[in-house]
mmCIF file of C-alpha atoms and ligand atoms in Angstrom:
data_model
loop_
_atom_site.group_PDB
_atom_site.id
_atom_site.type_symbol
_atom_site.label_atom_id
_atom_site.label_comp_id
_atom_site.label_asym_id
_atom_site.label_seq_id
_atom_site.Cartn_x
_atom_site.Cartn_y
_atom_site.Cartn_z
ATOM 1 C CA UNK A 1 -29.011 -2.332 -3.782
ATOM 2 C CA UNK A 2 -25.601 -2.091 -5.380
ATOM 3 C CA UNK A 3 -22.390 -3.188 -3.860
ATOM 4 C CA UNK A 4 -18.742 -3.089 -4.910
ATOM 5 C CA UNK A 5 -16.500 -6.569 -4.541
ATOM 6 C CA UNK A 6 -13.133 -7.775 -5.898
ATOM 7 C CA UNK A 7 -13.331 -9.799 -8.879
ATOM 8 C CA UNK A 8 -9.563 -10.227 -9.536
ATOM 9 C CA UNK A 9 -6.441 -9.147 -7.869
ATOM 10 C CA UNK A 10 -2.983 -8.812 -9.275
ATOM 11 C CA UNK A 11 0.500 -7.513 -8.396
ATOM 12 C CA UNK A 12 3.939 -6.688 -9.694
ATOM 13 C CA UNK A 13 7.730 -6.662 -8.472
ATOM 14 C CA UNK A 14 10.638 -5.122 -10.476
ATOM 15 C CA UNK A 15 12.848 -8.512 -10.647
ATOM 16 C CA UNK A 16 15.857 -7.199 -8.949
ATOM 17 C CA UNK A 17 16.260 -8.782 -5.104
ATOM 18 C CA UNK A 18 18.235 -6.263 -3.038
ATOM 19 C CA UNK A 19 19.274 -8.061 0.360
ATOM 20 C CA UNK A 20 20.116 -6.760 4.082
ATOM 21 C CA UNK A 21 23.697 -7.997 3.297
ATOM 22 C CA UNK A 22 24.074 -6.022 -0.500
ATOM 23 C CA UNK A 23 22.606 -2.660 1.600
ATOM 24 C CA UNK A 24 25.436 -3.643 4.579
ATOM 25 C CA UNK A 25 28.308 -3.727 1.821
ATOM 26 C CA UNK A 26 27.547 -0.003 1.374
ATOM 27 C CA UNK A 27 25.836 1.247 4.398
ATOM 28 C CA UNK A 28 27.015 1.167 8.404
ATOM 29 C CA UNK A 29 23.967 -1.181 9.144
ATOM 30 C CA UNK A 30 23.417 -4.971 8.762
ATOM 31 C CA UNK A 31 21.504 -7.887 8.026
ATOM 32 C CA UNK A 32 20.783 -8.929 11.832
ATOM 33 C CA UNK A 33 19.557 -5.218 12.675
ATOM 34 C CA UNK A 34 17.509 -4.485 9.816
ATOM 35 C CA UNK A 35 15.481 -8.123 10.445
ATOM 36 C CA UNK A 36 15.442 -7.852 14.205
ATOM 37 C CA UNK A 37 13.973 -3.709 14.323
ATOM 38 C CA UNK A 38 12.110 -4.595 11.111
ATOM 39 C CA UNK A 39 11.464 -7.607 10.119
ATOM 40 C CA UNK A 40 12.881 -6.808 6.588
ATOM 41 C CA UNK A 41 14.822 -9.476 4.662
ATOM 42 C CA UNK A 42 15.171 -8.245 1.203
ATOM 43 C CA UNK A 43 12.925 -5.899 -0.935
ATOM 44 C CA UNK A 44 12.793 -5.329 -4.790
ATOM 45 C CA UNK A 45 13.865 -2.591 -7.029
ATOM 46 C CA UNK A 46 13.309 -0.786 -10.038
ATOM 47 C CA UNK A 47 15.447 -0.600 -12.694
ATOM 48 C CA UNK A 48 16.087 3.177 -14.123
ATOM 49 C CA UNK A 49 13.407 2.317 -17.139
ATOM 50 C CA UNK A 50 10.921 1.437 -14.837
ATOM 51 C CA UNK A 51 8.336 3.457 -13.711
ATOM 52 C CA UNK A 52 4.993 3.798 -11.422
ATOM 53 C CA UNK A 53 2.852 3.205 -14.617
ATOM 54 C CA UNK A 54 5.227 -0.015 -15.938
ATOM 55 C CA UNK A 55 4.943 -1.522 -12.594
ATOM 56 C CA UNK A 56 0.917 -0.435 -12.609
ATOM 57 C CA UNK A 57 0.647 -2.022 -15.779
ATOM 58 C CA UNK A 58 1.837 -5.232 -15.009
ATOM 59 C CA UNK A 59 -0.315 -5.216 -11.605
ATOM 60 C CA UNK A 60 -3.457 -4.115 -13.746
ATOM 61 C CA UNK A 61 -2.983 -6.744 -16.682
ATOM 62 C CA UNK A 62 -2.914 -9.627 -13.443
ATOM 63 C CA UNK A 63 -5.573 -8.177 -12.329
ATOM 64 C CA UNK A 64 -7.848 -8.209 -15.094
ATOM 65 C CA UNK A 65 -7.087 -11.419 -16.355
ATOM 66 C CA UNK A 66 -7.939 -12.867 -12.565
ATOM 67 C CA UNK A 67 -11.781 -11.274 -12.931
ATOM 68 C CA UNK A 68 -11.971 -12.285 -16.939
ATOM 69 C CA UNK A 69 -12.074 -9.216 -18.121
ATOM 70 C CA UNK A 70 -10.462 -6.876 -21.034
ATOM 71 C CA UNK A 71 -9.182 -3.523 -20.574
ATOM 72 C CA UNK A 72 -11.777 -2.103 -22.255
ATOM 73 C CA UNK A 73 -14.645 -3.126 -19.803
ATOM 74 C CA UNK A 74 -12.844 -0.757 -17.295
ATOM 75 C CA UNK A 75 -14.737 2.415 -16.473
ATOM 76 C CA UNK A 76 -13.160 4.141 -13.891
ATOM 77 C CA UNK A 77 -9.104 3.984 -12.888
ATOM 78 C CA UNK A 78 -7.569 5.339 -9.886
ATOM 79 C CA UNK A 79 -3.675 4.762 -9.251
ATOM 80 C CA UNK A 80 -2.485 5.610 -5.716
ATOM 81 C CA UNK A 81 0.800 6.660 -5.475
ATOM 82 C CA UNK A 82 3.243 9.383 -4.199
ATOM 83 C CA UNK A 83 5.720 8.252 -7.075
ATOM 84 C CA UNK A 84 3.915 9.408 -9.503
ATOM 85 C CA UNK A 85 6.123 9.386 -13.744
ATOM 86 C CA UNK A 86 5.940 13.046 -13.594
ATOM 87 C CA UNK A 87 4.197 16.248 -11.393
ATOM 88 C CA UNK A 88 1.818 15.832 -14.261
ATOM 89 C CA UNK A 89 0.012 13.819 -16.333
ATOM 90 C CA UNK A 90 -1.275 11.099 -13.619
ATOM 91 C CA UNK A 91 0.044 7.920 -13.318
ATOM 92 C CA UNK A 92 -3.457 6.983 -13.974
ATOM 93 C CA UNK A 93 -3.570 8.493 -17.047
ATOM 94 C CA UNK A 94 -0.468 7.344 -18.388
ATOM 95 C CA UNK A 95 -2.053 3.729 -17.326
ATOM 96 C CA UNK A 96 -5.397 4.319 -18.785
ATOM 97 C CA UNK A 97 -3.260 4.916 -22.261
ATOM 98 C CA UNK A 98 -1.065 1.712 -21.902
ATOM 99 C CA UNK A 99 -3.693 -0.195 -21.180
ATOM 100 C CA UNK A 100 -5.565 1.123 -24.547
ATOM 101 C CA UNK A 101 -8.518 2.516 -23.153
ATOM 102 C CA UNK A 102 -9.979 5.818 -23.454
ATOM 103 C CA UNK A 103 -12.595 8.313 -21.950
ATOM 104 C CA UNK A 104 -13.072 6.867 -18.693
ATOM 105 C CA UNK A 105 -12.136 8.562 -15.683
ATOM 106 C CA UNK A 106 -8.305 8.373 -14.474
ATOM 107 C CA UNK A 107 -6.906 9.930 -11.688
ATOM 108 C CA UNK A 108 -4.277 9.942 -9.100
ATOM 109 C CA UNK A 109 -4.955 9.756 -5.261
ATOM 110 C CA UNK A 110 -2.111 11.372 -3.251
ATOM 111 C CA UNK A 111 -2.479 9.638 0.480
ATOM 112 C CA UNK A 112 0.906 8.152 0.388
ATOM 113 C CA UNK A 113 0.966 4.539 2.349
ATOM 114 C CA UNK A 114 -2.936 4.796 3.327
ATOM 115 C CA UNK A 115 -3.713 5.877 -0.814
ATOM 116 C CA UNK A 116 -5.077 2.445 -1.976
ATOM 117 C CA UNK A 117 -7.137 2.249 0.878
ATOM 118 C CA UNK A 118 -7.929 5.668 -0.096
ATOM 119 C CA UNK A 119 -8.443 4.567 -3.445
ATOM 120 C CA UNK A 120 -10.325 1.389 -2.881
ATOM 121 C CA UNK A 121 -13.298 3.204 -0.618
ATOM 122 C CA UNK A 122 -13.523 6.134 -3.346
ATOM 123 C CA UNK A 123 -14.353 3.514 -6.120
ATOM 124 C CA UNK A 124 -16.902 1.760 -3.941
ATOM 125 C CA UNK A 125 -18.648 5.062 -3.664
ATOM 126 C CA UNK A 126 -18.437 5.790 -7.632
ATOM 127 C CA UNK A 127 -20.074 2.105 -7.891
ATOM 128 C CA UNK A 128 -22.582 2.261 -4.990
ATOM 129 C CA UNK A 129 -23.842 5.813 -6.710
ATOM 130 C CA UNK A 130 -24.306 4.028 -10.218
ATOM 131 C CA UNK A 131 -20.983 5.932 -11.575
ATOM 132 C CA UNK A 132 -19.199 3.538 -12.472
ATOM 133 C CA UNK A 133 -19.239 -0.489 -12.930
ATOM 134 C CA UNK A 134 -16.048 -1.923 -13.597
ATOM 135 C CA UNK A 135 -13.545 0.219 -11.407
ATOM 136 C CA UNK A 136 -9.281 -0.398 -11.581
ATOM 137 C CA UNK A 137 -8.218 0.282 -8.535
ATOM 138 C CA UNK A 138 -3.833 0.170 -8.087
ATOM 139 C CA UNK A 139 -1.061 1.048 -5.431
ATOM 140 C CA UNK A 140 2.032 1.630 -7.432
ATOM 141 C CA UNK A 141 5.490 2.692 -6.078
ATOM 142 C CA UNK A 142 9.031 3.376 -6.935
ATOM 143 C CA UNK A 143 10.313 4.749 -3.421
ATOM 144 C CA UNK A 144 13.506 3.684 -4.409
ATOM 145 C CA UNK A 145 13.644 6.965 -6.225
ATOM 146 C CA UNK A 146 12.876 9.233 -3.292
ATOM 147 C CA UNK A 147 15.674 7.794 -0.771
ATOM 148 C CA UNK A 148 18.622 8.963 0.377
ATOM 149 C CA UNK A 149 20.565 5.823 0.269
ATOM 150 C CA UNK A 150 23.623 7.277 2.601
ATOM 151 C CA UNK A 151 20.528 7.320 4.959
ATOM 152 C CA UNK A 152 20.599 3.946 7.129
ATOM 153 C CA UNK A 153 17.469 5.121 8.895
ATOM 154 C CA UNK A 154 15.169 5.413 6.049
ATOM 155 C CA UNK A 155 16.646 4.136 2.865
ATOM 156 C CA UNK A 156 16.682 -0.087 4.304
ATOM 157 C CA UNK A 157 12.732 0.082 4.898
ATOM 158 C CA UNK A 158 11.480 0.681 1.717
ATOM 159 C CA UNK A 159 11.173 -1.312 -1.571
ATOM 160 C CA UNK A 160 9.157 -0.925 -4.973
ATOM 161 C CA UNK A 161 6.563 -2.485 -6.659
ATOM 162 C CA UNK A 162 2.379 -2.674 -7.188
ATOM 163 C CA UNK A 163 -0.839 -4.303 -6.493
ATOM 164 C CA UNK A 164 -3.744 -3.816 -8.169
ATOM 165 C CA UNK A 165 -7.757 -5.097 -7.847
ATOM 166 C CA UNK A 166 -10.811 -4.902 -10.475
ATOM 167 C CA UNK A 167 -13.997 -3.929 -8.448
ATOM 168 C CA UNK A 168 -17.025 -4.483 -10.052
ATOM 169 C CA UNK A 169 -20.683 -3.892 -9.098
ATOM 170 C CA UNK A 170 -23.383 -6.829 -7.593
ATOM 171 C CA UNK A 171 -26.098 -6.924 -5.229
ATOM 172 C CA UNK A 172 -24.099 -8.054 -2.407
ATOM 173 C CA UNK A 173 -21.356 -7.050 -0.671
ATOM 174 C CA UNK A 174 -18.135 -6.776 -0.976
ATOM 175 C CA UNK A 175 -17.293 -3.665 0.549
ATOM 176 C CA UNK A 176 -19.304 -3.594 3.652
ATOM 177 C CA UNK A 177 -17.352 -0.089 5.601
ATOM 178 C CA UNK A 178 -14.878 1.751 4.689
ATOM 179 C CA UNK A 179 -13.548 4.756 7.300
ATOM 180 C CA UNK A 180 -11.150 7.573 6.019
ATOM 181 C CA UNK A 181 -8.632 9.826 8.141
ATOM 182 C CA UNK A 182 -6.561 12.139 7.838
ATOM 183 C CA UNK A 183 -4.585 14.902 10.501
ATOM 184 C CA UNK A 184 -2.354 17.349 8.443
ATOM 185 C CA UNK A 185 -0.925 18.687 11.599
ATOM 186 C CA UNK A 186 1.505 15.881 11.551
ATOM 187 C CA UNK A 187 2.703 16.746 7.991
ATOM 188 C CA UNK A 188 6.170 16.840 9.666
ATOM 189 C CA UNK A 189 6.605 13.167 11.071
ATOM 190 C CA UNK A 190 7.223 11.623 7.568
ATOM 191 C CA UNK A 191 7.126 13.804 4.305
ATOM 192 C CA UNK A 192 9.299 14.556 0.851
ATOM 193 C CA UNK A 193 9.636 18.190 2.090
ATOM 194 C CA UNK A 194 11.114 19.019 -1.589
ATOM 195 C CA UNK A 195 9.708 20.782 -4.643
ATOM 196 C CA UNK A 196 10.653 21.694 -8.243
ATOM 197 C CA UNK A 197 10.119 25.531 -9.215
ATOM 198 C CA UNK A 198 12.044 27.852 -11.413
ATOM 199 C CA UNK A 199 13.637 24.538 -12.525
ATOM 200 C CA UNK A 200 15.002 23.668 -9.614
ATOM 201 C CA UNK A 201 14.459 21.218 -6.563
ATOM 202 C CA UNK A 202 13.571 23.454 -3.641
ATOM 203 C CA UNK A 203 14.132 21.558 -0.452
ATOM 204 C CA UNK A 204 15.157 17.783 0.041
ATOM 205 C CA UNK A 205 13.752 15.348 -2.341
ATOM 206 C CA UNK A 206 14.559 12.463 0.255
ATOM 207 C CA UNK A 207 12.159 10.947 2.428
ATOM 208 C CA UNK A 208 12.516 12.366 6.055
ATOM 209 C CA UNK A 209 11.062 10.385 9.103
ATOM 210 C CA UNK A 210 10.576 10.556 12.858
ATOM 211 C CA UNK A 211 10.740 6.750 13.035
ATOM 212 C CA UNK A 212 9.629 6.060 16.704
ATOM 213 C CA UNK A 213 6.899 8.836 16.599
ATOM 214 C CA UNK A 214 5.373 7.097 13.264
ATOM 215 C CA UNK A 215 5.508 3.772 14.852
ATOM 216 C CA UNK A 216 3.708 4.761 18.014
ATOM 217 C CA UNK A 217 1.089 6.828 15.663
ATOM 218 C CA UNK A 218 0.731 3.876 13.558
ATOM 219 C CA UNK A 219 0.100 1.379 15.813
ATOM 220 C CA UNK A 220 -2.681 3.694 17.610
ATOM 221 C CA UNK A 221 -4.664 4.852 14.863
ATOM 222 C CA UNK A 222 -4.214 1.456 12.758
ATOM 223 C CA UNK A 223 -6.444 -0.245 16.199
ATOM 224 C CA UNK A 224 -8.529 2.435 16.308
ATOM 225 C CA UNK A 225 -9.644 3.010 12.704
ATOM 226 C CA UNK A 226 -10.047 -1.373 12.888
ATOM 227 C CA UNK A 227 -12.620 -0.832 15.086
ATOM 228 C CA UNK A 228 -14.255 1.757 13.167
ATOM 229 C CA UNK A 229 -14.897 0.292 10.421
ATOM 230 C CA UNK A 230 -16.215 -3.184 11.841
ATOM 231 C CA UNK A 231 -18.490 -1.047 13.997
ATOM 232 C CA UNK A 232 -19.662 0.960 10.267
ATOM 233 C CA UNK A 233 -20.038 -2.793 9.267
ATOM 234 C CA UNK A 234 -22.006 -3.972 12.213
ATOM 235 C CA UNK A 235 -19.320 -6.716 12.143
ATOM 236 C CA UNK A 236 -17.074 -7.466 14.985
ATOM 237 C CA UNK A 237 -13.254 -8.585 15.713
ATOM 238 C CA UNK A 238 -13.963 -12.327 15.788
ATOM 239 C CA UNK A 239 -15.810 -12.088 12.196
ATOM 240 C CA UNK A 240 -12.641 -10.916 10.237
ATOM 241 C CA UNK A 241 -11.145 -14.130 8.786
ATOM 242 C CA UNK A 242 -7.710 -12.209 7.200
ATOM 243 C CA UNK A 243 -6.136 -8.604 8.382
ATOM 244 C CA UNK A 244 -4.214 -6.938 5.739
ATOM 245 C CA UNK A 245 -2.515 -3.776 7.355
ATOM 246 C CA UNK A 246 0.231 -1.636 5.298
ATOM 247 C CA UNK A 247 3.268 -3.725 5.583
ATOM 248 C CA UNK A 248 5.438 -1.149 6.988
ATOM 249 C CA UNK A 249 7.327 -3.172 10.056
ATOM 250 C CA UNK A 250 6.702 -6.545 11.319
ATOM 251 C CA UNK A 251 6.738 -4.768 14.542
ATOM 252 C CA UNK A 252 4.031 -2.596 13.629
ATOM 253 C CA UNK A 253 1.648 -5.004 12.387
ATOM 254 C CA UNK A 254 2.380 -7.985 15.327
ATOM 255 C CA UNK A 255 1.353 -4.684 17.892
ATOM 256 C CA UNK A 256 -1.708 -3.933 16.080
ATOM 257 C CA UNK A 257 -3.150 -7.292 15.445
ATOM 258 C CA UNK A 258 -2.548 -7.898 19.660
ATOM 259 C CA UNK A 259 -4.508 -4.708 20.546
ATOM 260 C CA UNK A 260 -6.764 -5.774 17.689
ATOM 261 C CA UNK A 261 -6.980 -8.978 19.588
ATOM 262 C CA UNK A 262 -6.412 -10.921 15.849
ATOM 263 C CA UNK A 263 -4.155 -13.476 16.140
ATOM 264 C CA UNK A 264 -1.126 -13.887 14.515
ATOM 265 C CA UNK A 265 -2.196 -16.734 11.945
ATOM 266 C CA UNK A 266 -4.887 -14.561 10.586
ATOM 267 C CA UNK A 267 -2.113 -11.495 9.723
ATOM 268 C CA UNK A 268 -0.982 -11.424 6.132
ATOM 269 C CA UNK A 269 2.745 -10.489 6.050
ATOM 270 C CA UNK A 270 5.055 -9.482 3.504
ATOM 271 C CA UNK A 271 6.900 -6.832 4.575
ATOM 272 C CA UNK A 272 9.388 -9.159 5.031
ATOM 273 C CA UNK A 273 10.018 -10.106 1.351
ATOM 274 C CA UNK A 274 9.013 -6.516 -0.188
ATOM 275 C CA UNK A 275 9.820 -3.771 2.441
ATOM 276 C CA UNK A 276 7.447 -1.023 2.799
ATOM 277 C CA UNK A 277 6.136 -0.503 -0.692
ATOM 278 C CA UNK A 278 3.677 2.576 0.439
ATOM 279 C CA UNK A 279 0.901 2.854 -1.467
ATOM 280 C CA UNK A 280 1.496 -1.054 -3.006
ATOM 281 C CA UNK A 281 1.935 -2.486 -0.242
ATOM 282 C CA UNK A 282 -1.564 -4.059 0.822
ATOM 283 C CA UNK A 283 -3.005 -4.577 -2.553
ATOM 284 C CA UNK A 284 0.546 -6.686 -2.842
ATOM 285 C CA UNK A 285 -0.205 -8.471 0.292
ATOM 286 C CA UNK A 286 -3.578 -9.523 -0.513
ATOM 287 C CA UNK A 287 -2.360 -11.392 -3.989
ATOM 288 C CA UNK A 288 0.279 -13.045 -2.170
ATOM 289 C CA UNK A 289 -2.485 -14.411 0.023
ATOM 290 C CA UNK A 290 -5.403 -14.581 -2.710
ATOM 291 C CA UNK A 291 -2.235 -16.423 -5.299
ATOM 292 C CA UNK A 292 -1.436 -18.705 -2.160
ATOM 293 C CA UNK A 293 -4.568 -20.357 -1.358
ATOM 294 C CA UNK A 294 -4.881 -18.920 1.908
ATOM 295 C CA UNK A 295 -7.567 -15.827 1.167
ATOM 296 C CA UNK A 296 -10.817 -17.775 -0.561
ATOM 297 C CA UNK A 297 -13.962 -16.269 -1.760
ATOM 298 C CA UNK A 298 -16.593 -15.458 1.071
ATOM 299 C CA UNK A 299 -13.343 -14.880 3.536
ATOM 300 C CA UNK A 300 -14.021 -11.447 5.537
ATOM 301 C CA UNK A 301 -11.193 -9.050 5.459
ATOM 302 C CA UNK A 302 -9.806 -6.212 7.242
ATOM 303 C CA UNK A 303 -7.688 -3.602 5.177
ATOM 304 C CA UNK A 304 -5.413 -0.952 6.772
ATOM 305 C CA UNK A 305 -3.233 1.758 6.009
ATOM 306 C CA UNK A 306 -1.088 4.435 7.466
ATOM 307 C CA UNK A 307 0.867 7.168 6.051
ATOM 308 C CA UNK A 308 1.919 10.030 5.349
ATOM 309 C CA UNK A 309 -0.121 13.067 5.929
ATOM 310 C CA UNK A 310 -0.761 11.729 8.172
ATOM 311 C CA UNK A 311 -3.496 9.427 7.000
ATOM 312 C CA UNK A 312 -5.163 6.333 7.783
ATOM 313 C CA UNK A 313 -7.682 4.208 6.752
ATOM 314 C CA UNK A 314 -9.567 0.851 6.697
ATOM 315 C CA UNK A 315 -11.607 -1.085 4.645
ATOM 316 C CA UNK A 316 -14.114 -4.029 5.626
ATOM 317 C CA UNK A 317 -14.987 -6.776 2.534
ATOM 318 C CA UNK A 318 -16.250 -9.971 1.976
ATOM 319 C CA UNK A 319 -14.114 -11.620 -1.131
HETATM 320 O O1 UT7 B 1 4.885 3.977 6.098
HETATM 321 C C1 UT7 B 1 5.093 4.329 7.079
HETATM 322 C C2 UT7 B 1 6.583 4.417 7.137
HETATM 323 N N1 UT7 B 1 7.597 4.617 7.793
HETATM 324 C C3 UT7 B 1 7.525 3.685 8.823
HETATM 325 O O2 UT7 B 1 6.469 2.828 9.629
HETATM 326 C C4 UT7 B 1 8.272 3.351 10.174
HETATM 327 C C5 UT7 B 1 7.932 3.879 11.674
HETATM 328 N N2 UT7 B 1 9.274 3.360 12.543
HETATM 329 C C6 UT7 B 1 10.431 2.217 12.482
HETATM 330 O O3 UT7 B 1 10.049 1.133 11.690
HETATM 331 C C7 UT7 B 1 11.252 1.787 13.556
HETATM 332 O O4 UT7 B 1 11.323 3.385 14.334
HETATM 333 C C8 UT7 B 1 12.595 2.195 12.771
HETATM 334 C C9 UT7 B 1 12.742 0.442 12.068
HETATM 335 C C10 UT7 B 1 12.653 3.151 11.421
HETATM 336 C C11 UT7 B 1 13.641 2.004 13.920
HETATM 337 O O5 UT7 B 1 13.686 1.316 14.691
HETATM 338 P P1 UT7 B 1 13.921 1.916 16.503
HETATM 339 O O6 UT7 B 1 13.865 0.567 17.084
HETATM 340 O O7 UT7 B 1 13.160 2.694 16.632
HETATM 341 O O8 UT7 B 1 15.086 2.494 16.053
HETATM 342 P P2 UT7 B 1 15.940 3.847 16.820
HETATM 343 O O9 UT7 B 1 15.480 4.822 15.723
HETATM 344 O O10 UT7 B 1 15.711 3.824 18.064
HETATM 345 O O11 UT7 B 1 17.668 3.923 16.558
HETATM 346 C C12 UT7 B 1 17.982 3.125 17.374
HETATM 347 C C13 UT7 B 1 19.469 3.064 16.764
HETATM 348 C C14 UT7 B 1 19.710 4.479 17.141
HETATM 349 O O12 UT7 B 1 21.631 4.232 17.357
HETATM 350 P P3 UT7 B 1 21.964 5.056 18.971
HETATM 351 O O13 UT7 B 1 21.178 6.367 18.394
HETATM 352 O O14 UT7 B 1 21.084 4.341 19.680
HETATM 353 O O15 UT7 B 1 23.400 4.681 18.630
HETATM 354 C C15 UT7 B 1 20.086 4.487 15.155
HETATM 355 O O16 UT7 B 1 21.446 5.354 14.896
HETATM 356 O O17 UT7 B 1 19.652 2.212 15.855
HETATM 357 C C16 UT7 B 1 20.336 2.867 14.695
HETATM 358 N N3 UT7 B 1 19.799 2.851 13.560
HETATM 359 C C17 UT7 B 1 21.028 1.736 12.694
HETATM 360 N N4 UT7 B 1 21.255 1.246 13.027
HETATM 361 C C18 UT7 B 1 22.272 -0.056 11.767
HETATM 362 C C19 UT7 B 1 19.013 2.984 12.950
HETATM 363 N N5 UT7 B 1 19.194 2.763 11.439
HETATM 364 C C20 UT7 B 1 19.792 1.842 11.613
HETATM 365 C C21 UT7 B 1 19.944 0.851 10.532
HETATM 366 N N6 UT7 B 1 21.266 -0.106 10.719
HETATM 367 N N7 UT7 B 1 19.724 0.697 9.444
#
């Protein structure tokens, strides 16, 4: 039987750091409010010249180096993003060209903050079925471009960045199980409801959110989907070495861990430094914990995403 496993992880954060105090100079907010309600202290913001595919390229190079592979070895490229460079071509195709790779399938996944976990599960299916042997899965976002910087209820929460993994075929898992879920009836809870038509922007090009509803929904489904994926893998909560949930708000992370019965020392938290980077948040957190030596080969990880759509998803894997 063929399974997939992570062979390398990489990430990229734009150099510019924006602190809460800097935001408080332009908005009716404060460092104390943002820290207390979200746990966020700072976020990285891309400059105008940096697009999602640029951040994806740096993260991909890091993951390929860590895997000891060249870009030409990759036979599948999936990019999860809600802030693509263009309407089309896909950011995955632009990344493919920047990597100097030709011919392999390359496509974007649009599942907002669950996008990377969706992408990981899709790549796992390609590898298990023999359609791919070495897949690059990336989450890359420039959410700063879809923020209304006058809306203190949303703009303080998000940041830019990218994370990537190389997934390779092997005889042992790797990925034990994945669960993907969606419920489009909640589309209005978190959205960017604009579109481009006839050369004009129709509707709002800015992120809109019912924060408290999103909060409650996220904690509920992150608990449910975590339990579902562990059951599908024949594992239990006690088997989990590290929980990496989507990094939206430290209070959501704490509540999720508490509901699942996972101690807070086993939760990887980066939202304090990165803010919410949507599809990039899980692979960014994974890269931080791999590079600082917390996550080691053999450790069992529960990765979870939740975001607009609504979508939610989990993957249980051994590193
Ligand atoms: O990837 C998923 C994306 N989104 C999320 O995960 C977000 C989930 N939701 C949340 O994280 C929280 O609901 C928020 C952090 C967005 C808001 O925290 P909250 O504790 O739910 O606050 P709230 O919305 O109930 O607002 C409380 C007060 C309000 O003022 P009043 O009506 O009580 O006078 C807001 O206007 O805080 C005010 N407020 C702010 N004050 C200072 C809202 N944003 C700010 C701000 N600075 N940035």
